[in-house]
Amino acid sequence: MDIHIFWFIMLGILLAGYAVLDGFDLGVGILYPLAKTEEEKRLFLNSIGPFWDGNEVWLVTFGGALFAAFPDAYATAFSGFYTPFMLLLWALIFRAVSIEFRSKYHSNIWKNTWDWSFCFASILATFLFGIAVGNCLKGIPVGEDKEFSGVLADLLNPYAITIGILAVSTFAMHGSIFLYLKLEGEIKEKVYKWLWHTFGCFVVCYIFCTIYTLVSIPHVIHNFEEYPWLWFIVVLNVLAIGNIPRALFLGKPGYAFLSSSATLIAFTALFGVALFPNLITSSLSPEYSLSIYNASSSEKTLNLMKIIAFLGMPFVITYTLIIYWVFRGKVKLGKFSY
Amino acid sequence: MTEFLSTEILARLQFALTIMFHYLFPPLSIGLGLLLVFMEGIYLKTKNPIYEKITKFWVKIYAANFAMGVATGLVMEFQFGTNWATYSRFVGDIFGSALASEGIFAFFLESGFLAILVFGWDRVSPKVHFFSTLMVALGSVGSAVWIIIANAWMQSPTGFHLVGEGMQQKAVIDDFWAMVFNPSSVRMIVHAIIGCWLMGAFFVMSICAYYIIQKKHLEVAKKSFVIALLLGFTASLLAASSGHFLADRIAITQPAKLAAMEGHFSTGTGGAPLYLFGIPNSEKEKVEYGIKIPGGLSFLVHWNFSSPVIGLDQFKKEDRPPVGITFFSYHLMISLGVYMLFITTLSLILLKKKKLFETKWIMKLYCVSILAPILANQAGWVATEVGRQPWIVYGLMRTPDGLSKAVKADQILFSIIVFAFIYILLFMAYIFVIHNKIKHGPDEIMQNKKIGA
């Protein structure tokens, strides 16, 4: 396989891994205000307790791999999206420490502050991911020198904001299914009700965004004309979404979670298909776009990193599975909980 | 924007602020991680429940520290792209593979097993738990190794060739292992990791000393103290020798940096003096109020007192690093290193005489001595990085050439202000949480806490 395409797919895998894994813990953060009592709040936090920082590593590795494989795309995107990325960093910092600090001191003001910062940071981070995806699809002003030449306001366009809202609703749904899986008793019944709301919001956003995308940026489907088998992803996506309510009706939340994970993987794949072979589409002229060929590292580096990835990924997947296996089952509060 | 607040100054200021703040946490994770391995290892061997209590107590503190490390570490990775885009384009081919290795080989390992370390006591067997502790400790060292390799390459680049012209120029990798084992990497890694051990050891000793003075949790405190003291003493000795080997290498790879560290302005014809103290004056090109050992620097570099050492006069003015900051931070680091060696040696003697824990003044001194490794680690970083100036990649790319072109000074200024605000807030919260953990002590952890309490 073309080494450039290999790394494009590898980045896709890292991004999909991040969306599926951190997606549910960001979702729990988005839904957090729905937990009313102290016990409910702690159940929410402890459902993601052992996982969230391992999940975030997928983002770190995605960033590192983008830097390594396509340094020009990394440099253009990160310097071009300066302010949104700073906001994202602040959100992720606050989120991390909110989870860690909240239960370390018993005072209402202390806990309320971290509660709100956890929720707000989760929403903001998710929304900003959506903004980034939206702008990548739409294209940003990149000149001949590979540098972003726009202003902040360019990034806050209606399309990107719509995708930002889609991201929030998607993670909220994904997170609520995860909670439904991990909780039991009264709170589980409560979550079940919200689950339908989040699913409804998600479907509405999904349909609206699909239409909006096809109307305003028709070139997203240019790859489908050349490679019709890609329609398979769209079919998978629709089936996965459709299977969520089915699995819930059948009382199989595990399948619902797998389906919403498949939905996120399909979204990532569609995002990749829409971009390919570009990483950053220039809205000024197609020839200024940063593609997997003109923005990449040398073939030597790409091949080296392929070896690193083949050596490392089996371990990563193995111990990710071990961790999820060790902490399987319903969440229970104990002396080592948050 | 005034000239003082240029994009360059602001971007550098932001980098210094965020990395120095970040560098408070990983060294503690690495040092404390090793101590946890010792503590839990002893527990596994002796089955003495006191060591279980000790391990669980330090794990709690470790977790809070780890979260801060992860949160502030994300900033570092993003910052290369946000503030130093041109630099990122230049080094991506090389720097990238080190970062990717860090993520895949180290970061996943430590974050994954951290879950078992913190939450897994009841879920896995003691052996599996110990294995997780080992993996977390190994992962945190691995992270440091890859990051320092990337940094060491910036100090002494090897294994690459340049392509392109002017601002489009890039370094392209020729030899991965030559990049990894560049002349600086091994010595920098060894010295930095030892610095982390000092951090872990003094952190534990300072908290234990506080308990001992307060006459609280004495068993936990004394046992932890002894383990940490052994590490602290060993690390102090190793820090001195590894520091010497590192300086030795800097004399070859970055003579201008060594000259700035030592305040060595003119090469001369005879032996170069070693300044124990002084105030370097870059205008007059000499060290004022200096206390020096004649020929001392020559001895350290060449093993004799009379061979000349390359001074700053061998470099064009625009190629010289700022002398003042480099000199002071380097000397601060060394003085603190000497202090740590002294206090740990003395403590070992007192321990042998069974007087250590009864000697009040030394316990009081340990309470504040946590500052010594913190300052020494920070100063070491400053000397390394400021000493590399005016180059961002030594001899290849100047610092102002590495900046992002799409970013304006006011954007950076705004983000620095927010970062400063957030970091102050976080630091206060962190201290508050740690303080609380210390105040409650190890007993709280062993009691069955009521749910929802």
Coordinates of C-alpha atoms in Angstrom, one line a residue, chain B residues 28-452:
Chain B
L28 CA 7.5 13.9 40.7
S29 CA 5.6 11.2 38.8
I30 CA 8.8 9.6 37.8
G31 CA 10.5 9.8 41.2
L32 CA 7.4 8.8 43.2
G33 CA 6.7 6.1 40.7
L34 CA 10.0 4.4 41.4
L35 CA 9.4 4.8 45.2
L36 CA 6.0 3.1 44.8
V37 CA 7.7 0.2 43.1
F38 CA 10.1 -0.1 46.1
M39 CA 7.3 0.3 48.6
E40 CA 4.9 -2.2 47.0
G41 CA 7.8 -4.5 46.3
I42 CA 8.6 -4.6 50.0
Y43 CA 5.0 -5.2 50.8
L44 CA 4.8 -8.1 48.4
K45 CA 7.9 -9.6 49.8
T46 CA 7.2 -9.1 53.5
K47 CA 3.4 -9.1 53.5
N48 CA 3.7 -6.5 56.3
P49 CA 0.4 -4.5 56.2
I50 CA 2.2 -1.3 57.1
Y51 CA 3.8 -1.3 53.6
E52 CA 0.3 -1.7 52.1
K53 CA -0.8 1.3 53.9
I54 CA 2.3 3.2 52.8
T55 CA 1.8 2.3 49.2
K56 CA -1.9 3.2 49.2
F57 CA -1.2 6.5 50.8
W58 CA 1.4 7.6 48.2
V59 CA -0.7 6.3 45.3
K60 CA -3.4 8.8 46.2
I61 CA -1.0 11.7 46.0
Y62 CA 0.5 10.2 42.9
A63 CA -2.9 10.2 41.1
A64 CA -3.6 13.9 41.7
N65 CA -0.1 14.7 40.5
F66 CA -0.5 12.5 37.4
A67 CA -3.7 14.3 36.3
M68 CA -1.9 17.6 36.5
G69 CA 1.0 16.2 34.4
V70 CA -1.4 14.9 31.7
A71 CA -3.4 18.1 31.6
T72 CA -0.5 20.4 31.3
G73 CA 1.4 18.0 28.9
L74 CA -1.3 18.3 26.3
V75 CA -0.4 22.0 26.1
M76 CA 3.2 21.2 25.2
E77 CA 2.3 19.0 22.3
F78 CA -0.2 21.5 20.8
Q79 CA 2.1 24.4 21.3
F80 CA 4.7 23.3 18.8
G81 CA 2.0 23.6 16.1
T82 CA 0.3 26.7 17.5
N83 CA 3.2 28.9 18.3
W84 CA 6.1 27.4 16.4
A85 CA 4.6 26.2 13.2
T86 CA 7.7 27.0 11.0
Y87 CA 9.8 25.1 13.4
S88 CA 7.3 22.2 13.3
R89 CA 7.6 22.1 9.5
F90 CA 11.4 22.2 9.8
V91 CA 11.7 19.3 12.3
G92 CA 8.5 17.3 11.7
D93 CA 10.4 14.6 9.8
I94 CA 12.7 14.0 12.8
F95 CA 10.9 15.3 15.9
G96 CA 7.7 13.5 14.9
S97 CA 9.0 10.0 15.1
A98 CA 10.2 10.6 18.7
L99 CA 6.8 12.0 19.7
A100 CA 5.0 9.2 18.0
S101 CA 7.2 6.7 19.8
E102 CA 6.4 8.4 23.1
G103 CA 2.7 8.2 22.5
I104 CA 2.7 4.6 21.4
F105 CA 5.3 3.0 23.6
A106 CA 5.1 5.0 26.8
F107 CA 2.1 7.2 27.2
F108 CA -0.5 4.5 26.5
L109 CA 1.4 2.2 28.9
E110 CA 1.4 4.5 31.9
S111 CA -2.1 5.9 31.4
G112 CA -3.6 2.5 30.9
F113 CA -2.0 0.8 33.9
L114 CA -2.6 3.9 36.1
A115 CA -6.3 2.8 36.2
I116 CA -5.3 -0.5 37.9
L117 CA -2.8 1.3 40.1
V118 CA -5.3 3.7 41.5
F119 CA -8.7 1.9 41.2
G120 CA -7.7 -1.8 40.9
W121 CA -6.7 -2.8 44.5
D122 CA -9.9 -4.9 44.9
R123 CA -10.1 -6.1 41.4
V124 CA -6.8 -7.8 40.6
S125 CA -4.4 -10.0 42.6
P126 CA -1.5 -8.3 44.5
K127 CA 1.0 -9.5 41.9
V128 CA -1.0 -8.1 38.9
H129 CA -1.3 -4.9 40.9
F130 CA 2.5 -4.7 41.5
F131 CA 3.0 -5.4 37.8
S132 CA 0.7 -2.4 37.0
T133 CA 2.7 -0.2 39.3
L134 CA 5.9 -1.3 37.5
M135 CA 4.4 -0.6 34.1
V136 CA 3.2 2.9 35.2
A137 CA 6.7 3.7 36.5
L138 CA 8.3 2.3 33.3
G139 CA 5.9 4.2 31.1
S140 CA 6.6 7.5 32.8
V141 CA 10.4 7.0 32.4
G142 CA 9.8 6.0 28.7
S143 CA 7.9 9.2 28.1
A144 CA 10.7 11.2 29.5
V145 CA 13.3 9.3 27.4
W146 CA 11.5 10.0 24.1
I147 CA 10.9 13.7 24.9
I148 CA 14.5 14.2 25.9
I149 CA 15.7 12.5 22.8
A150 CA 13.7 15.0 20.8
N151 CA 15.2 17.8 22.9
A152 CA 18.7 16.4 22.7
W153 CA 18.4 16.4 18.9
M154 CA 17.8 20.1 19.1
Q155 CA 21.0 20.5 21.1
S156 CA 23.2 18.4 18.8
P157 CA 21.4 17.4 15.6
T158 CA 22.7 14.3 13.8
G159 CA 21.4 11.7 11.3
F160 CA 19.7 14.1 8.9
H161 CA 20.2 16.2 5.8
L162 CA 18.7 19.5 4.7
V163 CA 16.4 20.0 1.8
G164 CA 14.8 23.1 0.4
E165 CA 15.8 26.8 0.6
G166 CA 15.2 29.6 3.0
M167 CA 12.0 29.4 4.9
Q168 CA 10.9 26.2 3.1
Q169 CA 14.0 24.4 4.4
K170 CA 13.5 21.1 6.2
A171 CA 15.6 18.6 8.0
V172 CA 15.1 15.1 6.6
I173 CA 16.0 12.0 8.5
D174 CA 18.8 9.8 7.2
D175 CA 19.5 7.5 10.1
F176 CA 16.9 7.0 12.9
W177 CA 19.4 5.5 15.4
A178 CA 21.9 8.4 14.8
M179 CA 19.0 10.7 15.6
V180 CA 18.0 8.8 18.8
F181 CA 21.6 8.3 19.9
N182 CA 22.8 11.8 19.1
P183 CA 25.8 13.0 21.1
S184 CA 23.6 14.6 23.8
S185 CA 20.8 12.2 24.3
V186 CA 22.1 9.5 26.7
R187 CA 23.8 11.9 29.0
M188 CA 20.8 14.3 29.1
I189 CA 18.4 11.4 29.7
V190 CA 20.5 10.0 32.6
H191 CA 20.9 13.4 34.3
A192 CA 17.3 14.3 33.9
I193 CA 15.9 11.0 35.2
I194 CA 18.2 11.3 38.3
G195 CA 16.8 14.8 38.8
C196 CA 13.4 13.2 38.9
W197 CA 14.4 10.7 41.5
L198 CA 15.7 13.5 43.7
M199 CA 12.3 15.1 43.3
G200 CA 10.4 12.0 44.4
A201 CA 12.8 11.3 47.3
F202 CA 12.7 14.9 48.7
F203 CA 8.9 15.1 48.2
V204 CA 8.4 12.0 50.3
M205 CA 11.0 13.1 52.9
S206 CA 9.5 16.5 53.3
I207 CA 6.0 15.2 54.0
C208 CA 7.4 12.5 56.3
A209 CA 9.5 15.0 58.2
Y210 CA 6.4 17.1 58.8
Y211 CA 4.6 14.0 60.2
I212 CA 7.6 13.2 62.4
I213 CA 7.7 16.8 63.8
Q214 CA 3.9 16.6 64.4
K215 CA 4.3 13.1 65.9
K216 CA 1.7 11.7 63.6
H217 CA 1.6 8.6 61.5
L218 CA 5.0 7.8 62.8
E219 CA 5.4 4.3 61.5
V220 CA 4.4 5.2 58.0
A221 CA 6.5 8.4 58.1
K222 CA 9.7 6.8 59.3
K223 CA 9.6 3.8 57.0
S224 CA 8.8 5.9 54.0
F225 CA 11.5 8.4 55.0
V226 CA 14.2 5.7 55.1
I227 CA 13.3 4.3 51.6
A228 CA 13.2 7.8 50.2
L229 CA 16.5 8.8 51.9
L230 CA 18.3 5.8 50.4
L231 CA 17.1 6.9 46.9
G232 CA 17.8 10.6 47.7
F233 CA 21.4 9.9 48.7
T234 CA 22.1 7.6 45.7
A235 CA 20.5 10.1 43.3
S236 CA 22.5 13.0 44.8
L237 CA 25.7 11.1 44.1
L238 CA 24.6 10.1 40.7
A239 CA 23.4 13.6 39.9
A240 CA 26.9 15.0 40.5
S241 CA 28.7 12.5 38.4
S242 CA 26.1 12.4 35.5
G243 CA 26.2 16.2 35.6
H244 CA 29.9 16.2 35.1
F245 CA 29.7 13.8 32.1
L246 CA 27.0 16.0 30.6
A247 CA 29.0 19.2 31.0
D248 CA 31.9 17.3 29.5
R249 CA 29.9 16.6 26.4
I250 CA 28.5 20.1 26.2
A251 CA 32.1 21.4 26.0
I252 CA 32.4 19.5 22.7
T253 CA 28.9 19.8 21.2
Q254 CA 27.9 23.3 22.4
P255 CA 31.1 25.2 23.6
A256 CA 29.2 28.5 23.6
K257 CA 26.7 27.1 26.1
L258 CA 29.4 25.8 28.4
A259 CA 31.2 29.1 28.3
A260 CA 28.0 30.9 29.2
M261 CA 27.2 28.5 32.0
E262 CA 30.7 29.0 33.4
G263 CA 30.9 32.7 32.7
H264 CA 34.0 32.0 30.6
F265 CA 34.4 35.1 28.4
S266 CA 37.9 34.9 27.0
T267 CA 39.6 31.8 25.8
G268 CA 43.1 32.9 26.8
T269 CA 46.2 30.8 26.4
G270 CA 46.4 29.1 29.8
G271 CA 44.1 27.3 32.1
A272 CA 40.5 28.5 32.5
P273 CA 39.2 29.2 36.0
L274 CA 36.1 27.7 37.6
Y275 CA 33.8 30.2 39.2
L276 CA 32.1 29.1 42.4
F277 CA 30.3 32.4 42.6
G278 CA 30.2 35.6 40.6
I279 CA 28.1 38.1 38.6
P280 CA 28.9 37.9 34.9
N281 CA 28.9 41.2 33.1
S282 CA 28.4 40.8 29.4
E283 CA 29.3 44.4 28.6
K284 CA 32.7 44.2 30.2
E285 CA 33.0 40.5 29.2
K286 CA 34.1 39.4 32.6
V287 CA 32.8 38.0 35.9
E288 CA 32.6 40.4 38.7
Y289 CA 33.0 39.6 42.4
G290 CA 34.0 36.1 41.4
I291 CA 35.3 33.4 43.7
K292 CA 37.2 31.1 41.4
I293 CA 39.4 28.0 41.4
P294 CA 42.3 28.8 39.0
G295 CA 42.5 26.2 36.2
G296 CA 39.4 24.5 37.6
L297 CA 37.4 24.6 34.4
S298 CA 40.3 23.3 32.4
F299 CA 40.6 20.4 34.9
L300 CA 36.9 19.5 34.5
V301 CA 37.0 19.6 30.8
H302 CA 40.6 18.4 29.9
W303 CA 41.8 16.8 33.2
N304 CA 44.7 19.2 33.5
F305 CA 44.9 22.8 34.9
S306 CA 46.6 24.5 32.0
S307 CA 44.8 23.7 28.7
P308 CA 42.6 26.6 27.4
V309 CA 38.9 26.1 27.2
I310 CA 36.9 27.8 24.4
G311 CA 35.4 31.0 25.6
L312 CA 32.6 33.3 24.4
D313 CA 35.1 35.4 22.5
Q314 CA 35.3 32.6 19.9
F315 CA 31.7 33.3 18.9
K316 CA 30.2 36.2 17.0
K317 CA 28.1 38.5 19.3
E318 CA 24.9 37.4 17.6
D319 CA 25.7 33.7 18.2
R320 CA 26.2 34.0 22.0
P321 CA 23.6 32.8 24.4
P322 CA 22.5 35.2 27.2
V323 CA 25.2 34.8 29.8
G324 CA 23.5 36.0 32.9
I325 CA 20.5 33.7 33.0
T326 CA 22.5 30.7 31.9
F327 CA 25.3 31.3 34.4
F328 CA 22.9 31.9 37.4
S329 CA 20.6 29.0 36.6
Y330 CA 23.5 26.6 36.1
H331 CA 25.2 27.7 39.4
L332 CA 21.9 27.5 41.2
M333 CA 21.4 23.9 40.1
I334 CA 24.9 23.0 41.2
S335 CA 24.6 24.6 44.6
L336 CA 21.3 22.8 45.2
G337 CA 22.9 19.6 44.1
V338 CA 25.7 20.0 46.6
Y339 CA 23.2 20.9 49.3
M340 CA 21.2 17.7 48.6
L341 CA 24.2 15.6 48.7
F342 CA 25.3 17.2 52.0
I343 CA 22.0 16.8 53.7
T344 CA 21.4 13.2 52.6
T345 CA 24.9 12.1 53.6
L346 CA 24.5 13.7 57.0
S347 CA 21.1 12.1 57.4
L348 CA 22.5 8.7 56.7
I349 CA 25.1 9.1 59.4
L350 CA 22.5 10.2 61.8
L351 CA 20.3 7.3 60.8
K352 CA 23.1 4.9 61.5
K353 CA 23.5 6.5 65.0
K354 CA 19.7 6.2 65.4
K355 CA 19.5 9.9 66.0
L356 CA 18.0 11.1 62.7
F357 CA 14.3 11.3 63.6
E358 CA 15.1 12.9 67.0
T359 CA 17.2 15.7 65.4
K360 CA 14.5 18.4 65.1
W361 CA 16.4 20.9 63.1
I362 CA 17.1 18.5 60.3
M363 CA 13.5 17.4 60.2
K364 CA 12.5 21.0 59.9
L365 CA 15.0 21.6 57.2
Y366 CA 13.6 18.6 55.2
C367 CA 10.1 20.2 55.4
V368 CA 11.2 23.0 53.1
S369 CA 13.9 21.0 51.2
I370 CA 11.3 19.9 48.7
L371 CA 12.1 23.2 47.1
A372 CA 15.7 22.1 46.4
P373 CA 15.0 19.5 43.7
I374 CA 12.1 21.6 42.2
L375 CA 14.4 24.6 41.8
A376 CA 17.3 22.5 40.6
N377 CA 15.2 20.8 37.9
Q378 CA 13.8 24.1 36.7
A379 CA 17.2 25.7 36.8
G380 CA 18.7 22.8 34.9
W381 CA 16.1 23.2 32.2
V382 CA 16.6 26.9 32.0
A383 CA 20.4 26.5 31.6
T384 CA 19.9 23.9 28.9
E385 CA 17.4 25.9 26.9
V386 CA 18.6 29.4 27.3
G387 CA 22.1 28.2 26.8
R388 CA 21.1 26.9 23.3
Q389 CA 20.0 30.3 22.2
P390 CA 19.9 32.1 19.8
W391 CA 19.3 28.7 18.1
I392 CA 16.0 26.8 18.3
V393 CA 17.8 23.9 16.6
Y394 CA 21.5 24.3 17.3
G395 CA 23.4 25.7 14.4
L396 CA 20.5 25.1 12.0
M397 CA 17.6 27.3 12.8
R398 CA 17.4 30.5 14.8
T399 CA 14.6 30.9 17.3
P400 CA 12.7 33.8 15.6
D401 CA 12.7 31.8 12.4
G402 CA 10.7 29.0 14.0
L403 CA 7.6 31.1 14.8
S404 CA 4.2 30.7 13.4
K405 CA 3.4 33.1 10.7
A406 CA -0.3 33.0 11.0
V407 CA -0.3 34.0 14.7
K408 CA -0.3 37.6 15.9
A409 CA 1.3 38.9 19.0
D410 CA -2.0 40.0 20.6
Q411 CA -3.4 36.4 20.2
I412 CA -0.4 35.1 22.1
L413 CA -0.6 37.8 24.7
F414 CA -4.2 37.0 25.4
S415 CA -3.5 33.3 25.7
I416 CA -0.6 33.9 28.0
I417 CA -2.8 36.0 30.3
V418 CA -5.4 33.2 30.4
F419 CA -2.8 30.5 30.9
A420 CA -1.2 32.4 33.7
F421 CA -4.6 32.9 35.3
I422 CA -5.6 29.2 34.9
Y423 CA -2.2 27.9 36.1
I424 CA -2.3 30.0 39.2
L425 CA -5.8 28.7 39.9
L426 CA -4.8 25.2 39.2
F427 CA -1.7 25.4 41.3
M428 CA -3.6 26.7 44.3
A429 CA -6.2 23.9 43.9
Y430 CA -3.4 21.3 43.5
I431 CA -1.6 22.5 46.6
F432 CA -4.9 22.6 48.4
V433 CA -5.7 19.0 47.5
I434 CA -2.2 17.7 48.3
H435 CA -2.3 19.6 51.6
N436 CA -5.6 18.0 52.4
K437 CA -4.3 14.5 51.6
I438 CA -1.3 15.2 53.8
K439 CA -3.4 16.6 56.6
H440 CA -5.7 13.6 56.6
G441 CA -2.8 11.3 56.4
P442 CA -2.5 7.6 55.7
D443 CA -5.1 6.4 58.2
E444 CA -8.0 7.8 56.2
I445 CA -7.2 5.5 53.3
M446 CA -7.3 2.3 55.3
Q447 CA -10.7 3.0 56.8
N448 CA -13.8 2.0 54.9
K449 CA -15.2 5.3 53.8
K450 CA -19.0 5.6 53.9
I451 CA -20.5 5.8 50.5
G452 CA -21.5 9.3 49.6

